[in-house]
Structures are given as structure tokens and as C-alpha cells.
Amino acid sequence: MKQASIPGLAGREMPTRTYRERRDSRWRRLRRDKWLYILLIPGALYFLIFKYVPMWGILLAFKNYQPYLGFWKSDWVGFEHFRVFFDNPDFFMLLRNTLLLSFYNLVFFFPAPIILALLLNEIRLSFYKRTIQTMIYVPHFISMVIVASMSYVFLTTEGGAVNEFLYTFTGRKIDFLSSPDWFRPLIILQTIWKECGWGTIIFLAALAGVDVEQYEAAVVDGANRWRQIWHITLPAIRSTIIILLILRMGTILDNGFEQIFLMMNALNREVGEVFDTYVYALGITQGAFSYSTAVGLFKSVIGVTMVLGTNWLAKKFGESGLY
């Protein structure tokens, strides 16, 4: 089949734009969208100054850094710090504690905002919906120091409200704060209480874009509320769930320093010590800057690998992924 030709251009090649024309076109677009680029400057400076410029500091992981010698005069030791770290008897203990906490967060905390968003989406009276949203958002703005203090007040064996209640009805008390068996459940419960409401924001925004006509058609077909959630609501926010799951996998070795540090003590340290607290203990209190940097770099490499691997799996199963 012959291609249709444009009258008057048969046998002639379409002219290509010169470098000057392309440059002028870029400048015209730049002038047209100048205010958008100006708005971009603060965010770009933040990432440049606080994210990219400090990355040269990972070279400390390959040096035996001595403060009195400075960065450039300190000896280059290559992968020595990584070898010492992997040979350390505490390595598998740290890895086990970190992965277990991440696994429990993934199983119990990650679905919590989704379930809460689905429940909020079913509330039809806007006044009650806004009131409940405000109440569950508030804990996000409470400092983790306050959360740990509240946990101590409620759970301590010396006058704690929960233990006093248990003692009244059972005649015994439970040492929640020092028991290794209760450390991980407390961390997960604190995380759910503090961040679950805030995590619903993205899912509620995704639910706002669901076509109402799909629900109306489902009602005509006789679908109840559970069927509508399963066949309409969840598929509509599936891509959002997948993207957040991929990003979550990037922090699989990052449990948050402040919460663990505040809740950990000598009696539960065996199950509470994670990479974040280990880096603090070595890098800040003992001055092992190069060694702690090597541990941090190990965490970062694992995080990037998990993001890339999870994104690859998501695309293999037909999802869009991050890129």
C-alpha cells in the first residue's frame, strides 16, 4: 500500500530544525514556565545540599578515619571495615532483629492504613468522617519521646494503669517494658497507633478518584458492600499499594533509631538492638566513624537492591512499578 503524499511536498525532504531553532524553542519554553522552575529551586537545593553533596562521605567506609589526620590523610583500608563487620558475632543478631521488626511492620502496620482508609471511605456523613480523620491524624504530630513516656506511664509495674488493672483482676503484673517477649509487639503497636492515621491520606486520595458509576452499576447487578470493595475499590487503589510497598521495601533495614533507642534497655537489648542503634553506639559514643559508615553503606546497598528487585517483580506481574 502506498503512503499518501502531501500535495506540493512530493519528492522533497522535510526540513530539519537547526541547533539555533532548537535552542530558541527551549528558551521559549523556559520563559513560558519560568515560575514553575522558580518553585522548583527550593526543593532542588534541598536535595542537592542535604542528599547529594554529603554522599562523598561514604568514602569514610573505605578509610581508617582519624580526626587529627583529617579525611584526606587518613589511611585507605578498602573493604576492611566490611570484613570486620560481617565477621562480627553480633552481625547475625542485628540482622535477625532488624528483619523481624521489618517483617512485623510489613505484615501488621502496612495493611493497617489501607484497612482504615477503606473503613473511612464507607462513612457517608462528612462531619463524622472529618472528625474521625482529625482524631487519627493527631498522633502523627506527637514526638516519639512523648509516645515512649506514655508507654512507660501506662505499662510500668510501679503504678502503671494497665498493670494496676491486670493486678486487680488477675492478681499479677506483667513487665511489659523489660520483657524481651513484649519488646517487638510494643514497637509495632506504637507504630500503628502513631502513624496509621497519617498513612491513610494517600489511600483516601486514591479512593477519591474511583468512578462512582462503577458502584452504581455494581448495585444494579446485586453486589453487596464487600463485593464492591473487593471488585471495585481495591483494584482501583492497587497501583498505589504496589508503589508504596516498593518504597517500603527500600527501608527494610531501617527501623528508626529514636523509637528503638527509647524503648530499649539492658534486659531487652538482645531482641532490641538493630543496625540503627548499633551505628549510634559505635559512631557517636565510641568514635568509630569509618566502621559505622560501612554499616550504614551496607544498609543503603541492601535498600537499593530491595527497591530494584521489588520493582522488577511488580513489573513482571503486570504492574507499572516506579519506572
Short mmCIF file of C-alpha atoms in Angstrom, two decimals:
data_model
loop_
_atom_site.label_atom_id
_atom_site.label_comp_id
_atom_site.label_asym_id
_atom_site.label_seq_id
_atom_site.Cartn_x
_atom_site.Cartn_y
_atom_site.Cartn_z
CA MET A 1 0.00 0.00 0.00
CA LYS A 2 1.40 3.37 -0.97
CA GLN A 3 1.72 6.04 1.64
CA ALA A 4 -0.34 9.15 0.99
CA SER A 5 1.80 12.06 -0.04
CA ILE A 6 1.22 15.66 0.92
CA PRO A 7 0.43 17.79 -2.14
CA GLY A 8 3.28 20.06 -3.08
CA LEU A 9 5.84 18.15 -0.97
CA ALA A 10 6.20 15.05 -3.11
CA GLY A 11 9.86 14.20 -3.70
CA ARG A 12 11.03 16.74 -1.15
CA GLU A 13 12.55 16.02 2.29
CA MET A 14 11.02 17.56 5.40
CA PRO A 15 13.35 20.29 6.69
CA THR A 16 15.08 19.57 10.00
CA ARG A 17 15.35 22.20 12.70
CA THR A 18 18.74 23.76 13.18
CA TYR A 19 20.56 23.91 16.50
CA ARG A 20 19.64 27.57 16.87
CA GLU A 21 15.95 26.86 16.32
CA ARG A 22 16.00 24.08 18.92
CA ARG A 23 17.81 26.36 21.37
CA ASP A 24 15.30 29.17 20.80
CA SER A 25 12.46 26.69 21.34
CA ARG A 26 13.93 25.60 24.67
CA TRP A 27 14.33 29.20 25.78
CA ARG A 28 10.72 29.96 24.82
CA ARG A 29 9.51 27.03 26.94
CA LEU A 30 11.77 28.16 29.78
CA ARG A 31 10.36 31.70 29.70
CA ARG A 32 6.84 30.36 29.47
CA ASP A 33 7.22 28.08 32.52
CA LYS A 34 9.66 30.25 34.45
CA TRP A 35 7.51 30.40 37.61
CA LEU A 36 7.31 26.60 37.75
CA TYR A 37 11.11 26.40 37.58
CA ILE A 38 11.41 29.05 40.29
CA LEU A 39 9.12 26.99 42.52
CA LEU A 40 11.37 24.00 41.83
CA ILE A 41 14.52 25.75 43.14
CA PRO A 42 13.98 25.24 46.93
CA GLY A 43 13.29 21.51 46.52
CA ALA A 44 16.23 21.07 44.16
CA LEU A 45 18.56 22.91 46.56
CA TYR A 46 17.36 20.76 49.46
CA PHE A 47 18.19 17.52 47.68
CA LEU A 48 21.46 18.91 46.32
CA ILE A 49 22.75 20.20 49.67
CA PHE A 50 21.41 17.58 52.06
CA LYS A 51 21.23 14.46 49.87
CA TYR A 52 23.81 14.57 47.08
CA VAL A 53 26.67 16.67 48.45
CA PRO A 54 27.01 14.55 51.65
CA MET A 55 27.32 11.39 49.55
CA TRP A 56 31.08 11.92 49.27
CA GLY A 57 31.16 10.96 52.95
CA ILE A 58 30.64 7.28 52.08
CA LEU A 59 34.36 7.22 51.31
CA LEU A 60 34.85 7.09 55.08
CA ALA A 61 33.74 3.45 54.89
CA PHE A 62 36.92 2.67 52.93
CA LYS A 63 39.30 4.68 55.12
CA ASN A 64 40.62 4.37 58.65
CA TYR A 65 39.45 7.85 59.53
CA GLN A 66 41.43 9.65 62.22
CA PRO A 67 40.06 13.10 63.18
CA TYR A 68 43.53 14.55 63.91
CA LEU A 69 44.78 13.47 60.45
CA GLY A 70 41.71 14.64 58.55
CA PHE A 71 39.79 12.95 55.79
CA TRP A 72 42.41 13.03 53.03
CA LYS A 73 45.41 11.99 55.14
CA SER A 74 43.68 9.05 56.82
CA ASP A 75 44.79 5.63 55.58
CA TRP A 76 42.86 3.88 52.82
CA VAL A 77 41.84 0.38 54.03
CA GLY A 78 39.45 -0.74 51.28
CA PHE A 79 36.86 -3.29 52.40
CA GLU A 80 38.48 -4.00 55.77
CA HIS A 81 35.62 -2.49 57.79
CA PHE A 82 33.07 -4.59 55.88
CA ARG A 83 35.07 -7.76 56.56
CA VAL A 84 35.23 -6.96 60.28
CA PHE A 85 31.50 -6.21 60.33
CA PHE A 86 30.49 -9.45 58.61
CA ASP A 87 32.82 -11.47 60.89
CA ASN A 88 31.42 -9.81 63.99
CA PRO A 89 29.41 -12.27 66.16
CA ASP A 90 26.73 -9.57 66.58
CA PHE A 91 26.09 -9.34 62.83
CA PHE A 92 23.51 -12.12 62.65
CA MET A 93 21.85 -10.92 65.85
CA LEU A 94 21.49 -7.43 64.38
CA LEU A 95 20.28 -8.81 61.06
CA ARG A 96 17.72 -11.06 62.76
CA ASN A 97 16.32 -8.29 64.97
CA THR A 98 16.16 -5.79 62.11
CA LEU A 99 14.49 -8.17 59.66
CA LEU A 100 11.99 -9.42 62.23
CA LEU A 101 10.88 -5.90 63.10
CA SER A 102 10.63 -5.02 59.40
CA PHE A 103 8.65 -8.20 58.72
CA TYR A 104 6.19 -7.46 61.55
CA ASN A 105 5.81 -3.89 60.29
CA LEU A 106 5.13 -5.20 56.80
CA VAL A 107 2.56 -7.74 58.00
CA PHE A 108 0.74 -5.69 60.65
CA PHE A 109 1.43 -1.99 60.01
CA PHE A 110 1.48 -1.76 56.22
CA PRO A 111 -2.11 -3.08 55.73
CA ALA A 112 -3.47 -1.03 58.66
CA PRO A 113 -3.75 2.32 56.79
CA ILE A 114 -5.35 0.54 53.84
CA ILE A 115 -8.00 -1.09 56.04
CA LEU A 116 -8.60 2.18 57.92
CA ALA A 117 -8.93 4.12 54.64
CA LEU A 118 -11.48 1.58 53.38
CA LEU A 119 -13.48 1.95 56.60
CA LEU A 120 -13.37 5.76 56.43
CA ASN A 121 -14.44 5.62 52.80
CA GLU A 122 -17.63 3.85 53.86
CA ILE A 123 -18.70 6.71 56.16
CA ARG A 124 -21.25 8.81 54.34
CA LEU A 125 -21.76 11.63 56.86
CA SER A 126 -18.95 14.10 56.15
CA PHE A 127 -19.00 15.58 59.67
CA TYR A 128 -18.24 12.25 61.34
CA LYS A 129 -15.72 11.39 58.66
CA ARG A 130 -13.77 14.63 59.14
CA THR A 131 -13.92 14.30 62.93
CA ILE A 132 -12.54 10.77 62.89
CA GLN A 133 -9.83 11.74 60.40
CA THR A 134 -8.71 14.61 62.63
CA MET A 135 -8.56 12.34 65.67
CA ILE A 136 -6.47 9.68 63.97
CA TYR A 137 -4.11 12.25 62.40
CA VAL A 138 -3.16 13.80 65.76
CA PRO A 139 -0.78 11.03 66.98
CA HIS A 140 1.47 11.61 63.95
CA PHE A 141 2.42 15.02 65.34
CA ILE A 142 3.30 13.68 68.79
CA SER A 143 7.03 13.26 69.42
CA MET A 144 8.31 9.72 69.83
CA VAL A 145 9.74 10.83 73.18
CA ILE A 146 6.18 11.56 74.33
CA VAL A 147 4.97 8.21 72.96
CA ALA A 148 7.70 6.37 74.88
CA SER A 149 6.86 8.32 78.04
CA MET A 150 3.17 7.47 77.66
CA SER A 151 4.09 3.80 77.22
CA TYR A 152 6.10 3.96 80.44
CA VAL A 153 3.27 5.62 82.37
CA PHE A 154 0.70 3.06 81.23
CA LEU A 155 2.83 -0.09 81.31
CA THR A 156 5.28 0.27 84.19
CA THR A 157 4.90 -2.23 87.03
CA GLU A 158 5.14 0.60 89.56
CA GLY A 159 1.70 2.15 89.30
CA GLY A 160 1.12 1.75 85.56
CA ALA A 161 -2.58 1.90 84.64
CA VAL A 162 -2.51 -1.32 82.60
CA ASN A 163 -0.66 -3.30 85.27
CA GLU A 164 -2.90 -1.97 88.01
CA PHE A 165 -5.90 -3.15 86.01
CA LEU A 166 -4.31 -6.59 85.49
CA TYR A 167 -3.41 -6.86 89.16
CA THR A 168 -6.98 -6.03 90.20
CA PHE A 169 -8.49 -8.84 88.10
CA THR A 170 -5.67 -11.42 87.90
CA GLY A 171 -3.52 -10.74 90.95
CA ARG A 172 -0.30 -10.42 88.95
CA LYS A 173 1.61 -7.88 86.87
CA ILE A 174 3.44 -8.15 83.52
CA ASP A 175 6.79 -6.47 82.98
CA PHE A 176 6.00 -5.12 79.52
CA LEU A 177 8.91 -2.69 79.38
CA SER A 178 11.71 -5.11 80.25
CA SER A 179 10.45 -8.41 78.88
CA PRO A 180 12.13 -9.45 75.58
CA ASP A 181 8.88 -11.18 74.56
CA TRP A 182 6.95 -7.90 74.68
CA PHE A 183 9.51 -5.61 73.02
CA ARG A 184 8.56 -6.23 69.38
CA PRO A 185 4.76 -6.16 69.98
CA LEU A 186 5.14 -2.83 71.77
CA ILE A 187 7.16 -1.35 68.90
CA ILE A 188 4.56 -2.46 66.35
CA LEU A 189 1.63 -1.21 68.44
CA GLN A 190 3.31 2.18 68.92
CA THR A 191 3.95 2.47 65.18
CA ILE A 192 0.36 1.56 64.30
CA TRP A 193 -1.09 4.00 66.83
CA LYS A 194 1.19 6.87 65.79
CA GLU A 195 1.36 6.52 62.00
CA CYS A 196 -1.67 4.52 60.89
CA GLY A 197 -3.99 7.54 60.60
CA TRP A 198 -1.43 9.63 58.74
CA GLY A 199 -0.83 6.77 56.31
CA THR A 200 -4.46 6.83 55.21
CA ILE A 201 -4.05 10.19 53.45
CA ILE A 202 -2.59 8.75 50.25
CA PHE A 203 -5.12 5.90 50.12
CA LEU A 204 -8.07 8.24 50.72
CA ALA A 205 -6.79 10.44 47.89
CA ALA A 206 -6.64 7.38 45.63
CA LEU A 207 -10.15 6.33 46.69
CA ALA A 208 -11.48 9.79 45.82
CA GLY A 209 -10.67 9.07 42.17
CA VAL A 210 -12.80 5.92 41.93
CA ASP A 211 -15.66 6.33 39.45
CA VAL A 212 -18.97 6.42 41.36
CA GLU A 213 -20.79 4.95 38.35
CA GLN A 214 -18.96 1.66 38.93
CA TYR A 215 -20.56 1.36 42.37
CA GLU A 216 -23.97 2.21 40.91
CA ALA A 217 -23.56 -0.47 38.26
CA ALA A 218 -22.47 -2.97 40.93
CA VAL A 219 -25.58 -2.20 43.00
CA VAL A 220 -27.76 -2.82 39.93
CA ASP A 221 -26.00 -6.19 39.50
CA GLY A 222 -26.79 -7.07 43.12
CA ALA A 223 -23.28 -6.71 44.62
CA ASN A 224 -23.15 -6.03 48.35
CA ARG A 225 -20.64 -3.72 50.04
CA TRP A 226 -17.99 -6.44 50.45
CA ARG A 227 -18.22 -7.34 46.77
CA GLN A 228 -17.92 -3.68 45.81
CA ILE A 229 -14.80 -3.27 47.96
CA TRP A 230 -13.21 -6.43 46.59
CA HIS A 231 -14.00 -5.92 42.90
CA ILE A 232 -14.01 -2.11 42.57
CA THR A 233 -12.30 -0.32 45.47
CA LEU A 234 -9.22 -2.50 45.95
CA PRO A 235 -8.41 -2.80 42.21
CA ALA A 236 -8.72 0.99 41.93
CA ILE A 237 -6.00 1.59 44.54
CA ARG A 238 -3.88 -1.46 43.68
CA SER A 239 -1.23 0.57 41.84
CA THR A 240 -0.90 2.93 44.82
CA ILE A 241 -0.49 -0.03 47.18
CA ILE A 242 2.20 -1.56 44.94
CA ILE A 243 4.20 1.68 44.71
CA LEU A 244 4.11 2.22 48.47
CA LEU A 245 5.09 -1.41 49.01
CA ILE A 246 8.11 -0.96 46.73
CA LEU A 247 9.17 2.14 48.64
CA ARG A 248 8.61 0.30 51.92
CA MET A 249 10.95 -2.48 50.85
CA GLY A 250 13.71 0.11 50.46
CA THR A 251 13.63 0.71 54.23
CA ILE A 252 13.67 -2.95 55.20
CA LEU A 253 16.87 -2.45 57.24
CA ASP A 254 15.75 0.92 58.61
CA ASN A 255 13.61 0.55 61.73
CA GLY A 256 14.05 4.08 63.01
CA PHE A 257 16.61 4.95 65.65
CA GLU A 258 14.62 7.10 68.05
CA GLN A 259 11.82 4.66 68.86
CA ILE A 260 14.09 1.64 69.34
CA PHE A 261 16.60 3.64 71.40
CA LEU A 262 13.92 4.95 73.75
CA MET A 263 12.27 1.58 74.33
CA MET A 264 15.44 -0.49 74.60
CA ASN A 265 17.12 -1.30 77.91
CA ALA A 266 19.65 -3.77 79.28
CA LEU A 267 17.05 -6.51 79.72
CA ASN A 268 15.60 -6.47 76.18
CA ARG A 269 18.74 -5.46 74.28
CA GLU A 270 19.17 -8.97 72.88
CA VAL A 271 15.98 -8.57 70.82
CA GLY A 272 16.02 -4.77 70.52
CA GLU A 273 19.48 -3.98 69.14
CA VAL A 274 19.21 -3.14 65.43
CA PHE A 275 21.55 -1.63 62.84
CA ASP A 276 20.42 1.94 63.64
CA THR A 277 21.21 1.71 67.36
CA TYR A 278 24.41 -0.21 66.60
CA VAL A 279 25.64 2.59 64.33
CA TYR A 280 24.84 5.15 67.02
CA ALA A 281 26.68 3.18 69.71
CA LEU A 282 29.81 2.82 67.58
CA GLY A 283 29.85 6.03 65.59
CA ILE A 284 28.77 8.54 68.26
CA THR A 285 29.64 7.05 71.63
CA GLN A 286 32.84 5.23 70.60
CA GLY A 287 34.01 7.41 67.71
CA ALA A 288 34.32 4.54 65.18
CA PHE A 289 33.30 6.79 62.29
CA SER A 290 34.65 4.66 59.43
CA TYR A 291 33.23 1.41 60.80
CA SER A 292 29.75 2.90 61.42
CA THR A 293 29.81 4.45 57.93
CA ALA A 294 30.49 0.99 56.49
CA VAL A 295 27.46 -0.37 58.35
CA GLY A 296 25.31 2.48 57.05
CA LEU A 297 26.54 1.91 53.49
CA PHE A 298 25.67 -1.78 53.80
CA LYS A 299 22.12 -0.79 54.78
CA SER A 300 21.84 1.58 51.83
CA VAL A 301 23.04 -1.01 49.30
CA ILE A 302 20.52 -3.55 50.62
CA GLY A 303 17.76 -0.93 50.47
CA VAL A 304 18.52 -0.03 46.83
CA THR A 305 18.69 -3.72 45.92
CA MET A 306 15.31 -4.39 47.54
CA VAL A 307 13.69 -1.45 45.72
CA LEU A 308 15.05 -2.55 42.34
CA GLY A 309 14.14 -6.19 42.97
CA THR A 310 10.61 -5.43 44.18
CA ASN A 311 10.06 -3.04 41.26
CA TRP A 312 11.22 -5.76 38.83
CA LEU A 313 8.82 -8.28 40.38
CA ALA A 314 5.95 -5.79 40.23
CA LYS A 315 6.53 -5.21 36.52
CA LYS A 316 6.77 -8.97 35.93
CA PHE A 317 3.26 -9.29 37.41
CA GLY A 318 1.89 -6.57 35.13
CA GLU A 319 2.10 -3.54 37.43
CA SER A 320 3.59 -0.21 36.35
CA GLY A 321 6.17 -0.01 39.16
CA LEU A 322 8.20 3.09 39.94
CA TYR A 323 9.72 3.49 36.47
#
